[in-house]
PDB file of C-alpha atoms (C1' of nucleotides) in Angstrom:
ATOM      1  CA  MET T   1    -166.558 143.417  87.586  1.00  0.00           C
ATOM      2  CA  VAL T   2    -169.108 142.618  89.795  1.00  0.00           C
ATOM      3  CA  ARG T   3    -167.848 138.729  89.916  1.00  0.00           C
ATOM      4  CA  ARG T   4    -164.252 140.205  90.217  1.00  0.00           C
ATOM      5  CA  PHE T   5    -165.598 142.309  93.162  1.00  0.00           C
ATOM      6  CA  VAL T   6    -167.569 140.099  95.023  1.00  0.00           C
ATOM      7  CA  GLU T   7    -164.894 137.342  94.539  1.00  0.00           C
ATOM      8  CA  GLU T   8    -162.285 139.683  96.012  1.00  0.00           C
ATOM      9  CA  ARG T   9    -164.525 140.017  98.843  1.00  0.00           C
ATOM     10  CA  CYS T  10    -166.208 137.267  99.914  1.00  0.00           C
ATOM     11  CA  GLN T  11    -164.285 134.318  98.168  1.00  0.00           C
ATOM     12  CA  GLY T  12    -163.213 131.826 101.107  1.00  0.00           C
ATOM     13  CA  ARG T  13    -165.567 133.272 103.527  1.00  0.00           C
ATOM     14  CA  THR T  14    -168.316 131.794 105.582  1.00  0.00           C
ATOM     15  CA  ILE T  15    -171.838 133.121 105.909  1.00  0.00           C
ATOM     16  CA  SER T  16    -173.521 133.017 109.057  1.00  0.00           C
ATOM     17  CA  ARG T  17    -176.447 134.013 108.348  1.00  0.00           C
ATOM     18  CA  LEU T  18    -179.044 135.641 105.767  1.00  0.00           C
ATOM     19  CA  LYS T  19    -181.982 138.247 105.878  1.00  0.00           C
ATOM     20  CA  VAL T  20    -184.526 138.038 102.885  1.00  0.00           C
ATOM     21  CA  ILE T  21    -186.290 141.814 103.242  1.00  0.00           C
ATOM     22  CA  ASP T  22    -188.025 141.571 100.148  1.00  0.00           C
ATOM     23  CA  GLU T  23    -189.442 137.927  98.859  1.00  0.00           C
ATOM     24  CA  GLY T  24    -189.909 139.403  95.654  1.00  0.00           C
ATOM     25  CA  ILE T  25    -186.743 138.871  93.978  1.00  0.00           C
ATOM     26  CA  LEU T  26    -186.705 135.141  95.270  1.00  0.00           C
ATOM     27  CA  ASP T  27    -186.364 132.899  92.030  1.00  0.00           C
ATOM     28  CA  GLY T  28    -188.173 129.548  92.373  1.00  0.00           C
ATOM     29  CA  ILE T  29    -187.025 129.041  96.208  1.00  0.00           C
ATOM     30  CA  GLY T  30    -189.193 130.364  99.424  1.00  0.00           C
ATOM     31  CA  LYS T  31    -187.478 132.468 102.216  1.00  0.00           C
ATOM     32  CA  GLU T  32    -186.949 129.554 104.631  1.00  0.00           C
ATOM     33  CA  ALA T  33    -185.925 127.032 102.467  1.00  0.00           C
ATOM     34  CA  LEU T  34    -182.852 129.730 100.816  1.00  0.00           C
ATOM     35  CA  VAL T  35    -181.850 130.788 104.219  1.00  0.00           C
ATOM     36  CA  ARG T  36    -181.283 126.676 104.961  1.00  0.00           C
ATOM     37  CA  SER T  37    -179.769 126.066 101.475  1.00  0.00           C
ATOM     38  CA  VAL T  38    -177.025 129.046 102.391  1.00  0.00           C
ATOM     39  CA  GLN T  39    -176.630 129.417 106.376  1.00  0.00           C
ATOM     40  CA  GLY T  40    -173.650 127.843 107.559  1.00  0.00           C
ATOM     41  CA  ARG T  41    -171.784 127.385 104.045  1.00  0.00           C
ATOM     42  CA  ARG T  42    -168.129 128.162 103.011  1.00  0.00           C
ATOM     43  CA  ILE T  43    -168.357 130.725  99.705  1.00  0.00           C
ATOM     44  CA  VAL T  44    -165.775 128.566  97.153  1.00  0.00           C
ATOM     45  CA  ALA T  45    -165.915 130.481  94.308  1.00  0.00           C
ATOM     46  CA  VAL T  46    -167.502 133.049  92.292  1.00  0.00           C
ATOM     47  CA  LYS T  47    -168.483 132.266  88.437  1.00  0.00           C
ATOM     48  CA  ARG T  48    -169.870 133.770  85.961  1.00  0.00           C
ATOM     49  CA  HIS T  49    -171.943 133.343  82.711  1.00  0.00           C
ATOM     50  CA  GLY T  50    -173.163 135.486  80.846  1.00  0.00           C
ATOM     51  CA  LYS T  51    -175.379 137.942  83.186  1.00  0.00           C
ATOM     52  CA  GLN T  52    -175.794 135.172  85.312  1.00  0.00           C
ATOM     53  CA  LEU T  53    -173.550 135.200  88.838  1.00  0.00           C
ATOM     54  CA  PHE T  54    -173.094 131.604  90.853  1.00  0.00           C
ATOM     55  CA  LEU T  55    -171.364 131.669  94.425  1.00  0.00           C
ATOM     56  CA  GLU T  56    -170.520 128.551  94.537  1.00  0.00           C
ATOM     57  CA  LEU T  57    -171.107 127.158  98.036  1.00  0.00           C
ATOM     58  CA  SER T  58    -169.367 124.739 100.222  1.00  0.00           C
ATOM     59  CA  ASP T  59    -172.533 122.986  99.062  1.00  0.00           C
ATOM     60  CA  GLY T  60    -174.493 123.786  96.086  1.00  0.00           C
ATOM     61  CA  VAL T  61    -174.678 127.498  94.615  1.00  0.00           C
ATOM     62  CA  LEU T  62    -176.384 130.632  95.126  1.00  0.00           C
ATOM     63  CA  THR T  63    -177.486 131.825  91.461  1.00  0.00           C
ATOM     64  CA  VAL T  64    -177.286 135.541  91.403  1.00  0.00           C
ATOM     65  CA  HIS T  65    -178.996 137.708  88.306  1.00  0.00           C
ATOM     66  CA  LEU T  66    -178.879 141.623  88.737  1.00  0.00           C
ATOM     67  CA  GLY T  67    -181.744 142.548  86.084  1.00  0.00           C
ATOM     68  CA  MET T  68    -181.654 146.113  85.138  1.00  0.00           C
ATOM     69  CA  THR T  69    -180.725 148.184  88.262  1.00  0.00           C
ATOM     70  CA  GLY T  70    -179.237 145.531  90.738  1.00  0.00           C
ATOM     71  CA  ASP T  71    -175.819 146.249  92.610  1.00  0.00           C
ATOM     72  CA  LEU T  72    -173.767 144.025  95.194  1.00  0.00           C
ATOM     73  CA  LEU T  73    -172.586 146.287  98.062  1.00  0.00           C
ATOM     74  CA  MET T  74    -170.242 145.266 101.072  1.00  0.00           C
ATOM     75  CA  LEU T  75    -171.184 147.101 103.728  1.00  0.00           C
ATOM     76  CA  ASN T  76    -169.558 147.148 107.539  1.00  0.00           C
ATOM     77  CA  ARG T  77    -171.787 145.880 110.334  1.00  0.00           C
ATOM     78  CA  LYS T  78    -172.586 149.139 111.495  1.00  0.00           C
ATOM     79  CA  GLU T  79    -173.646 150.951 108.132  1.00  0.00           C
ATOM     80  CA  ARG T  80    -177.288 151.271 107.486  1.00  0.00           C
ATOM     81  CA  THR T  81    -178.363 149.616 104.654  1.00  0.00           C
ATOM     82  CA  PRO T  82    -179.903 151.782 101.611  1.00  0.00           C
ATOM     83  CA  SER T  83    -183.308 151.528 100.983  1.00  0.00           C
ATOM     84  CA  HIS T  84    -183.426 149.009  97.959  1.00  0.00           C
ATOM     85  CA  VAL T  85    -181.518 146.546  99.379  1.00  0.00           C
ATOM     86  CA  ARG T  86    -183.815 142.641  99.021  1.00  0.00           C
ATOM     87  CA  VAL T  87    -181.688 140.377 100.482  1.00  0.00           C
ATOM     88  CA  LEU T  88    -178.666 140.550 103.252  1.00  0.00           C
ATOM     89  CA  ILE T  89    -175.826 138.165 103.170  1.00  0.00           C
ATOM     90  CA  ILE T  90    -173.906 138.695 106.570  1.00  0.00           C
ATOM     91  CA  LEU T  91    -170.705 136.639 106.986  1.00  0.00           C
ATOM     92  CA  GLU T  92    -168.828 135.161 109.998  1.00  0.00           C
ATOM     93  CA  ASP T  93    -167.339 138.468 110.939  1.00  0.00           C
ATOM     94  CA  GLY T  94    -170.531 140.714 110.552  1.00  0.00           C
ATOM     95  CA  THR T  95    -169.698 142.199 107.395  1.00  0.00           C
ATOM     96  CA  ARG T  96    -172.694 142.484 104.651  1.00  0.00           C
ATOM     97  CA  LEU T  97    -173.038 141.163 100.840  1.00  0.00           C
ATOM     98  CA  ALA T  98    -175.822 143.405 100.127  1.00  0.00           C
ATOM     99  CA  TYR T  99    -178.157 142.883  97.158  1.00  0.00           C
ATOM    100  CA  ASP T 100    -179.757 146.204  96.359  1.00  0.00           C
ATOM    101  CA  ASP T 101    -182.155 146.372  93.075  1.00  0.00           C
ATOM    102  CA  PRO T 102    -184.953 149.298  93.111  1.00  0.00           C
ATOM    103  CA  ARG T 103    -187.010 147.637  89.754  1.00  0.00           C
ATOM    104  CA  LYS T 104    -186.549 144.200  91.656  1.00  0.00           C
ATOM    105  CA  PHE T 105    -186.251 142.836  87.750  1.00  0.00           C
ATOM    106  CA  GLY T 106    -182.752 140.589  89.449  1.00  0.00           C
ATOM    107  CA  ALA T 107    -183.288 137.234  90.808  1.00  0.00           C
ATOM    108  CA  ILE T 108    -181.588 134.938  93.685  1.00  0.00           C
ATOM    109  CA  GLY T 109    -182.179 131.396  93.751  1.00  0.00           C
ATOM    110  CA  ILE T 110    -180.174 127.847  94.419  1.00  0.00           C
ATOM    111  CA  ALA T 111    -179.099 125.689  92.232  1.00  0.00           C
ATOM    112  CA  SER T 112    -177.109 122.164  92.453  1.00  0.00           C
ATOM    113  CA  SER T 113    -174.512 123.790  89.942  1.00  0.00           C
ATOM    114  CA  ALA T 114    -173.497 126.529  87.429  1.00  0.00           C
ATOM    115  CA  ASN T 115    -173.495 123.847  84.533  1.00  0.00           C
ATOM    116  CA  GLU T 116    -177.192 122.774  85.729  1.00  0.00           C
ATOM    117  CA  PHE T 117    -178.347 126.251  85.489  1.00  0.00           C
ATOM    118  CA  VAL T 118    -177.037 127.264  82.709  1.00  0.00           C
ATOM    119  CA  THR T 119    -178.311 123.966  81.011  1.00  0.00           C
ATOM    120  CA  GLU T 120    -181.980 124.124  82.419  1.00  0.00           C
ATOM    121  CA  ARG T 121    -182.286 128.047  81.200  1.00  0.00           C
ATOM    122  CA  ARG T 122    -180.697 127.120  78.017  1.00  0.00           C
ATOM    123  CA  LEU T 123    -178.265 129.787  78.003  1.00  0.00           C
ATOM    124  CA  GLY T 124    -175.532 130.184  74.783  1.00  0.00           C
ATOM    125  CA  PRO T 125    -171.969 130.425  75.738  1.00  0.00           C
ATOM    126  CA  ASP T 126    -170.742 132.763  77.311  1.00  0.00           C
ATOM    127  CA  ALA T 127    -169.827 135.295  74.784  1.00  0.00           C
ATOM    128  CA  LEU T 128    -166.140 135.656  76.258  1.00  0.00           C
ATOM    129  CA  GLN T 129    -165.771 131.653  75.853  1.00  0.00           C
ATOM    130  CA  ILE T 130    -167.526 131.095  72.829  1.00  0.00           C
ATOM    131  CA  SER T 131    -164.832 130.760  69.695  1.00  0.00           C
ATOM    132  CA  SER T 132    -165.202 132.775  66.344  1.00  0.00           C
ATOM    133  CA  LYS T 133    -165.963 129.782  64.607  1.00  0.00           C
ATOM    134  CA  GLU T 134    -169.417 128.745  67.172  1.00  0.00           C
ATOM    135  CA  PHE T 135    -170.528 132.366  67.155  1.00  0.00           C
ATOM    136  CA  VAL T 136    -170.584 132.376  63.239  1.00  0.00           C
ATOM    137  CA  GLU T 137    -171.935 128.903  63.059  1.00  0.00           C
ATOM    138  CA  ARG T 138    -174.689 129.960  65.611  1.00  0.00           C
ATOM    139  CA  ALA T 139    -175.454 133.762  63.720  1.00  0.00           C
ATOM    140  CA  HIS T 140    -175.558 132.231  60.672  1.00  0.00           C
ATOM    141  CA  SER T 141    -178.383 129.719  61.389  1.00  0.00           C
ATOM    142  CA  SER T 142    -180.825 133.087  62.280  1.00  0.00           C
ATOM    143  CA  ARG T 143    -182.539 134.915  59.934  1.00  0.00           C
ATOM    144  CA  ARG T 144    -183.343 137.679  61.954  1.00  0.00           C
ATOM    145  CA  ALA T 145    -182.113 141.071  62.704  1.00  0.00           C
ATOM    146  CA  ILE T 146    -178.457 140.767  64.033  1.00  0.00           C
ATOM    147  CA  LYS T 147    -178.683 142.794  66.901  1.00  0.00           C
ATOM    148  CA  SER T 148    -181.514 140.893  67.969  1.00  0.00           C
ATOM    149  CA  VAL T 149    -179.206 137.286  67.312  1.00  0.00           C
ATOM    150  CA  LEU T 150    -176.520 139.566  69.719  1.00  0.00           C
ATOM    151  CA  LEU T 151    -179.157 140.011  72.219  1.00  0.00           C
ATOM    152  CA  ASP T 152    -180.450 136.243  72.384  1.00  0.00           C
ATOM    153  CA  GLN T 153    -179.190 134.634  75.510  1.00  0.00           C
ATOM    154  CA  HIS T 154    -179.722 132.029  74.219  1.00  0.00           C
ATOM    155  CA  VAL T 155    -177.931 132.162  71.202  1.00  0.00           C
ATOM    156  CA  LEU T 156    -174.822 133.446  73.131  1.00  0.00           C
ATOM    157  CA  ALA T 157    -174.724 134.681  77.026  1.00  0.00           C
ATOM    158  CA  GLY T 158    -173.501 138.111  77.731  1.00  0.00           C
ATOM    159  CA  VAL T 159    -174.480 141.139  75.991  1.00  0.00           C
ATOM    160  CA  GLY T 160    -176.549 143.350  76.892  1.00  0.00           C
ATOM    161  CA  ASN T 161    -178.740 145.792  75.066  1.00  0.00           C
ATOM    162  CA  LEU T 162    -176.016 149.095  75.282  1.00  0.00           C
ATOM    163  CA  TYR T 163    -173.050 146.407  74.228  1.00  0.00           C
ATOM    164  CA  ALA T 164    -174.931 145.167  71.488  1.00  0.00           C
ATOM    165  CA  ASP T 165    -175.153 148.633  69.515  1.00  0.00           C
ATOM    166  CA  GLU T 166    -171.742 149.224  70.743  1.00  0.00           C
ATOM    167  CA  ALA T 167    -170.110 146.287  68.857  1.00  0.00           C
ATOM    168  CA  LEU T 168    -172.436 146.594  65.980  1.00  0.00           C
ATOM    169  CA  TYR T 169    -171.033 150.291  65.737  1.00  0.00           C
ATOM    170  CA  GLN T 170    -167.631 149.297  66.125  1.00  0.00           C
ATOM    171  CA  ALA T 171    -168.171 146.686  63.465  1.00  0.00           C
ATOM    172  CA  LYS T 172    -170.020 149.224  61.441  1.00  0.00           C
ATOM    173  CA  VAL T 173    -172.722 147.043  60.795  1.00  0.00           C
ATOM    174  CA  HIS T 174    -176.099 148.052  60.509  1.00  0.00           C
ATOM    175  CA  PRO T 175    -178.702 146.744  63.659  1.00  0.00           C
ATOM    176  CA  LEU T 176    -180.847 145.666  60.976  1.00  0.00           C
ATOM    177  CA  THR T 177    -179.475 143.191  58.829  1.00  0.00           C
ATOM    178  CA  PRO T 178    -180.229 140.007  58.625  1.00  0.00           C
ATOM    179  CA  ALA T 179    -177.497 137.406  60.505  1.00  0.00           C
ATOM    180  CA  ASN T 180    -177.663 135.179  57.384  1.00  0.00           C
ATOM    181  CA  GLU T 181    -176.738 137.846  55.226  1.00  0.00           C
ATOM    182  CA  LEU T 182    -173.587 138.564  56.957  1.00  0.00           C
ATOM    183  CA  SER T 183    -170.619 137.304  54.778  1.00  0.00           C
ATOM    184  CA  ASN T 184    -167.972 135.331  57.411  1.00  0.00           C
ATOM    185  CA  PRO T 185    -165.437 137.443  57.828  1.00  0.00           C
ATOM    186  CA  ILE T 186    -167.907 140.254  59.028  1.00  0.00           C
ATOM    187  CA  LEU T 187    -169.869 138.053  61.254  1.00  0.00           C
ATOM    188  CA  LYS T 188    -165.884 137.658  62.712  1.00  0.00           C
ATOM    189  CA  LYS T 189    -165.577 140.878  63.292  1.00  0.00           C
ATOM    190  CA  ILE T 190    -168.282 141.746  65.082  1.00  0.00           C
ATOM    191  CA  TRP T 191    -167.282 138.700  67.220  1.00  0.00           C
ATOM    192  CA  ALA T 192    -164.242 140.237  67.640  1.00  0.00           C
ATOM    193  CA  ARG T 193    -165.402 143.376  68.615  1.00  0.00           C
ATOM    194  CA  THR T 194    -168.421 141.926  71.020  1.00  0.00           C
ATOM    195  CA  ARG T 195    -165.894 140.413  73.217  1.00  0.00           C
ATOM    196  CA  GLN T 196    -163.648 144.034  73.244  1.00  0.00           C
ATOM    197  CA  VAL T 197    -166.530 146.053  74.357  1.00  0.00           C
ATOM    198  CA  LEU T 198    -167.135 143.390  76.810  1.00  0.00           C
ATOM    199  CA  ARG T 199    -163.814 143.108  77.870  1.00  0.00           C
ATOM    200  CA  ILE T 200    -162.730 147.074  77.760  1.00  0.00           C
ATOM    201  CA  SER T 201    -166.402 147.850  79.713  1.00  0.00           C
ATOM    202  CA  ILE T 202    -165.324 145.404  82.555  1.00  0.00           C
ATOM    203  CA  ASN T 203    -162.330 146.993  82.981  1.00  0.00           C
ATOM    204  CA  VAL T 204    -163.451 150.040  83.413  1.00  0.00           C
ATOM    205  CA  SER T 205    -166.092 148.802  85.662  1.00  0.00           C
ATOM    206  CA  THR T 206    -168.718 150.426  83.137  1.00  0.00           C
ATOM    207  CA  ASP T 207    -167.926 153.941  84.172  1.00  0.00           C
ATOM    208  CA  PHE T 208    -168.096 154.607  79.980  1.00  0.00           C
ATOM    209  CA  SER T 209    -166.670 158.081  80.651  1.00  0.00           C
ATOM    210  CA  LYS T 210    -163.493 155.689  80.871  1.00  0.00           C
ATOM    211  CA  LEU T 211    -163.501 154.548  78.059  1.00  0.00           C
ATOM    212  CA  PRO T 212    -161.619 155.436  74.775  1.00  0.00           C
ATOM    213  CA  GLY T 213    -162.684 158.271  72.205  1.00  0.00           C
ATOM    214  CA  GLY T 214    -164.543 157.085  69.447  1.00  0.00           C
ATOM    215  CA  PHE T 215    -166.756 154.600  71.514  1.00  0.00           C
ATOM    216  CA  LEU T 216    -170.542 154.985  71.329  1.00  0.00           C
ATOM    217  CA  LEU T 217    -171.441 153.941  74.780  1.00  0.00           C
ATOM    218  CA  ARG T 218    -169.818 157.531  75.832  1.00  0.00           C
ATOM    219  CA  SER T 219    -172.424 159.424  74.187  1.00  0.00           C
ATOM    220  CA  ARG T 220    -175.647 156.798  73.120  1.00  0.00           C
ATOM    221  CA  VAL T 221    -177.850 160.084  72.528  1.00  0.00           C
ATOM    222  CA  ALA T 222    -180.484 159.924  70.097  1.00  0.00           C
ATOM    223  CA  GLY T 223    -179.304 163.008  68.143  1.00  0.00           C
ATOM    224  CA  GLY T 224    -176.386 163.407  69.885  1.00  0.00           C
ATOM    225  CA  PRO T 225    -173.133 163.467  67.616  1.00  0.00           C
ATOM    226  CA  CYS T 226    -171.571 160.736  66.073  1.00  0.00           C
ATOM    227  CA  PRO T 227    -168.626 159.864  67.584  1.00  0.00           C
ATOM    228  CA  LEU T 228    -166.209 159.641  65.065  1.00  0.00           C
ATOM    229  CA  GLY T 229    -167.652 162.412  63.311  1.00  0.00           C
ATOM    230  CA  HIS T 230    -169.948 160.967  60.777  1.00  0.00           C
ATOM    231  CA  GLY T 231    -172.987 162.935  61.140  1.00  0.00           C
ATOM    232  CA  ARG T 232    -175.821 162.216  63.592  1.00  0.00           C
ATOM    233  CA  LEU T 233    -177.026 159.578  66.073  1.00  0.00           C
ATOM    234  CA  GLN T 234    -180.276 157.952  64.773  1.00  0.00           C
ATOM    235  CA  ALA T 235    -182.211 155.188  67.335  1.00  0.00           C
ATOM    236  CA  ILE T 236    -184.778 152.749  66.096  1.00  0.00           C
ATOM    237  CA  LYS T 237    -186.665 150.214  67.932  1.00  0.00           C
ATOM    238  CA  VAL T 238    -185.333 146.252  67.217  1.00  0.00           C
ATOM    239  CA  GLY T 239    -186.640 143.232  69.157  1.00  0.00           C
ATOM    240  CA  GLY T 240    -188.618 145.752  71.323  1.00  0.00           C
ATOM    241  CA  ARG T 241    -185.565 147.295  72.589  1.00  0.00           C
ATOM    242  CA  THR T 242    -184.008 150.951  72.165  1.00  0.00           C
ATOM    243  CA  THR T 243    -181.203 150.876  69.843  1.00  0.00           C
ATOM    244  CA  ILE T 244    -178.728 153.735  68.469  1.00  0.00           C
ATOM    245  CA  PHE T 245    -176.701 154.112  65.816  1.00  0.00           C
ATOM    246  CA  CYS T 246    -175.007 155.966  63.519  1.00  0.00           C
ATOM    247  CA  PRO T 247    -176.611 156.041  59.934  1.00  0.00           C
ATOM    248  CA  ASN T 248    -173.371 156.818  57.699  1.00  0.00           C
ATOM    249  CA  CYS T 249    -171.477 154.530  59.622  1.00  0.00           C
ATOM    250  CA  GLN T 250    -173.411 151.245  59.940  1.00  0.00           C
ATOM    251  CA  ARG T 251    -175.398 151.111  56.148  1.00  0.00           C
ATOM    252  CA  ILE T 252    -178.332 150.222  55.476  1.00  0.00           C
ATOM    253  CA  ILE T 253    -179.095 146.378  55.249  1.00  0.00           C
TER     254      ILE T 253
ATOM    255  C1'  DT J   1    -198.095 164.562  84.524  1.00  0.00           C
ATOM    256  C1'  DT J   2    -196.111 161.435  81.151  1.00  0.00           C
ATOM    257  C1'  DT J   3    -192.814 158.419  79.319  1.00  0.00           C
ATOM    258  C1'  DC J   4    -189.024 155.831  78.553  1.00  0.00           C
ATOM    259  C1'  DA J   5    -185.547 152.580  80.885  1.00  0.00           C
ATOM    260  C1'  DT J   6    -179.265 148.512  81.214  1.00  0.00           C
ATOM    261  C1'  DG J   7    -183.612 142.304  81.515  1.00  0.00           C
ATOM    262  C1'  DT J   8    -186.546 138.644  80.695  1.00  0.00           C
ATOM    263  C1'  DT J   9    -190.300 135.831  79.791  1.00  0.00           C
ATOM    264  C1'  DC J  10    -194.788 134.667  77.950  1.00  0.00           C
ATOM    265  C1'  DA J  11    -198.753 134.997  75.085  1.00  0.00           C
ATOM    266  C1'  DG J  12    -200.530 135.764  70.740  1.00  0.00           C
ATOM    267  C1'  DC J  13    -200.111 136.175  65.744  1.00  0.00           C
ATOM    268  C1'  DA J  14    -197.891 135.387  60.819  1.00  0.00           C
TER     269       DA J  14
ATOM    270  C1'  DG N   1    -190.278 125.437  64.150  1.00  0.00           C
ATOM    271  C1'  DT N   2    -189.270 130.651  63.274  1.00  0.00           C
ATOM    272  C1'  DG N   3    -189.684 135.037  64.551  1.00  0.00           C
ATOM    273  C1'  DC N   4    -192.044 139.742  65.965  1.00  0.00           C
ATOM    274  C1'  DT N   5    -194.600 142.585  68.650  1.00  0.00           C
ATOM    275  C1'  DG N   6    -196.623 143.886  73.010  1.00  0.00           C
ATOM    276  C1'  DA N   7    -197.454 143.060  77.960  1.00  0.00           C
ATOM    277  C1'  DA N   8    -196.163 142.113  82.115  1.00  0.00           C
ATOM    278  C1'  DC N   9    -192.821 142.748  85.770  1.00  0.00           C
ATOM    279  C1'  DA N  10    -191.336 148.037  89.855  1.00  0.00           C
ATOM    280  C1'  DT N  11    -189.330 151.819  90.234  1.00  0.00           C
ATOM    281  C1'  DG N  12    -186.408 156.364  89.240  1.00  0.00           C
ATOM    282  C1'  DA N  13    -185.362 160.011  86.094  1.00  0.00           C
ATOM    283  C1'  DA N  14    -186.289 162.897  82.965  1.00  0.00           C
TER     284       DA N  14
END
DNA sequence: TTTCATGTTCAGCA
DNA sequence: GTGCTGAACATGAA
C-alpha cells in the first residue's frame, strides 16, 4: 500500500530538491552524493520487492526500506514536518514526500537498478510472485523451523513477523515445525495462506481492525482468545522473534 | 523505571 | 556449510 500511495502521488513528477535531515538512515551513500543522484530526476515508476521499495528515476533508482517504524507521507508546502522526518523529497510544485522514521531502522540509498539491488542483497523471490512450486522447493530444503523460513528474506522476500504468525495460524501449522518435515500439500497451503494474508493486509492498508473475523492479526495478544474460539493464544520465541499462536489449532510439531 | 517492539545484520558458537 | 542465540542499532509505548 505504500508503493501504491507513492505511485499515485509521485509517479511522473520531478524531484526538484532533496533534503537530508538525519544522515543516520542513509545506506552506503553520503548526503551530497544522494542529493546529486536524485535532484532534477523524474520519478518514472514505483516498484517493490518484498519489503524494499524502489523509486525508479529517469536515471538510477532510489531505494527505500521502512524498517520497523518507517512511513512515507505527503506534505504540502505549508505543512510543518513531523518530528521524526529524516529525509524530504521536494517535488517541482513544492509538495514534499517525507520519510518519517522514529527508530531509524530503515534505510535510503541509491542503486543502478532494482534487480541489481535484489541480487546484491541476495533477496529471495517476492512473496507475492513466487510460484507454489518454487516455494515448496525452497522451504523443503531447510531443517529450520517453518516460521524462521518464512521470515528469512533470502528464502522469500516480504513476509514480516506478524504476517508469518497469521499465515501459520491460518494454515494450522505449529511455528516450530521443521520445514523439511512438512508435506508438499501442507507447504502449498502455507504458500497460499501467506499470499492471501499479504494481499488482504495490503487491501485494508494494514488496518487490522478491518480484517475479516478469524484473523489472528485482529487480536494478536498472548493469553488472549483464539479468534476461532479454540482456547488461549500462547507466546514463544522463534528465531528470537515473538511468536503468537494457538496451541490447539496449530498442533505441536 | 523497566521491558518490549512490525527489521536487519553480524559475531560467536555447536 | 547449517543453524541458533544474542547483541546492536534508536526511540516510543506500555
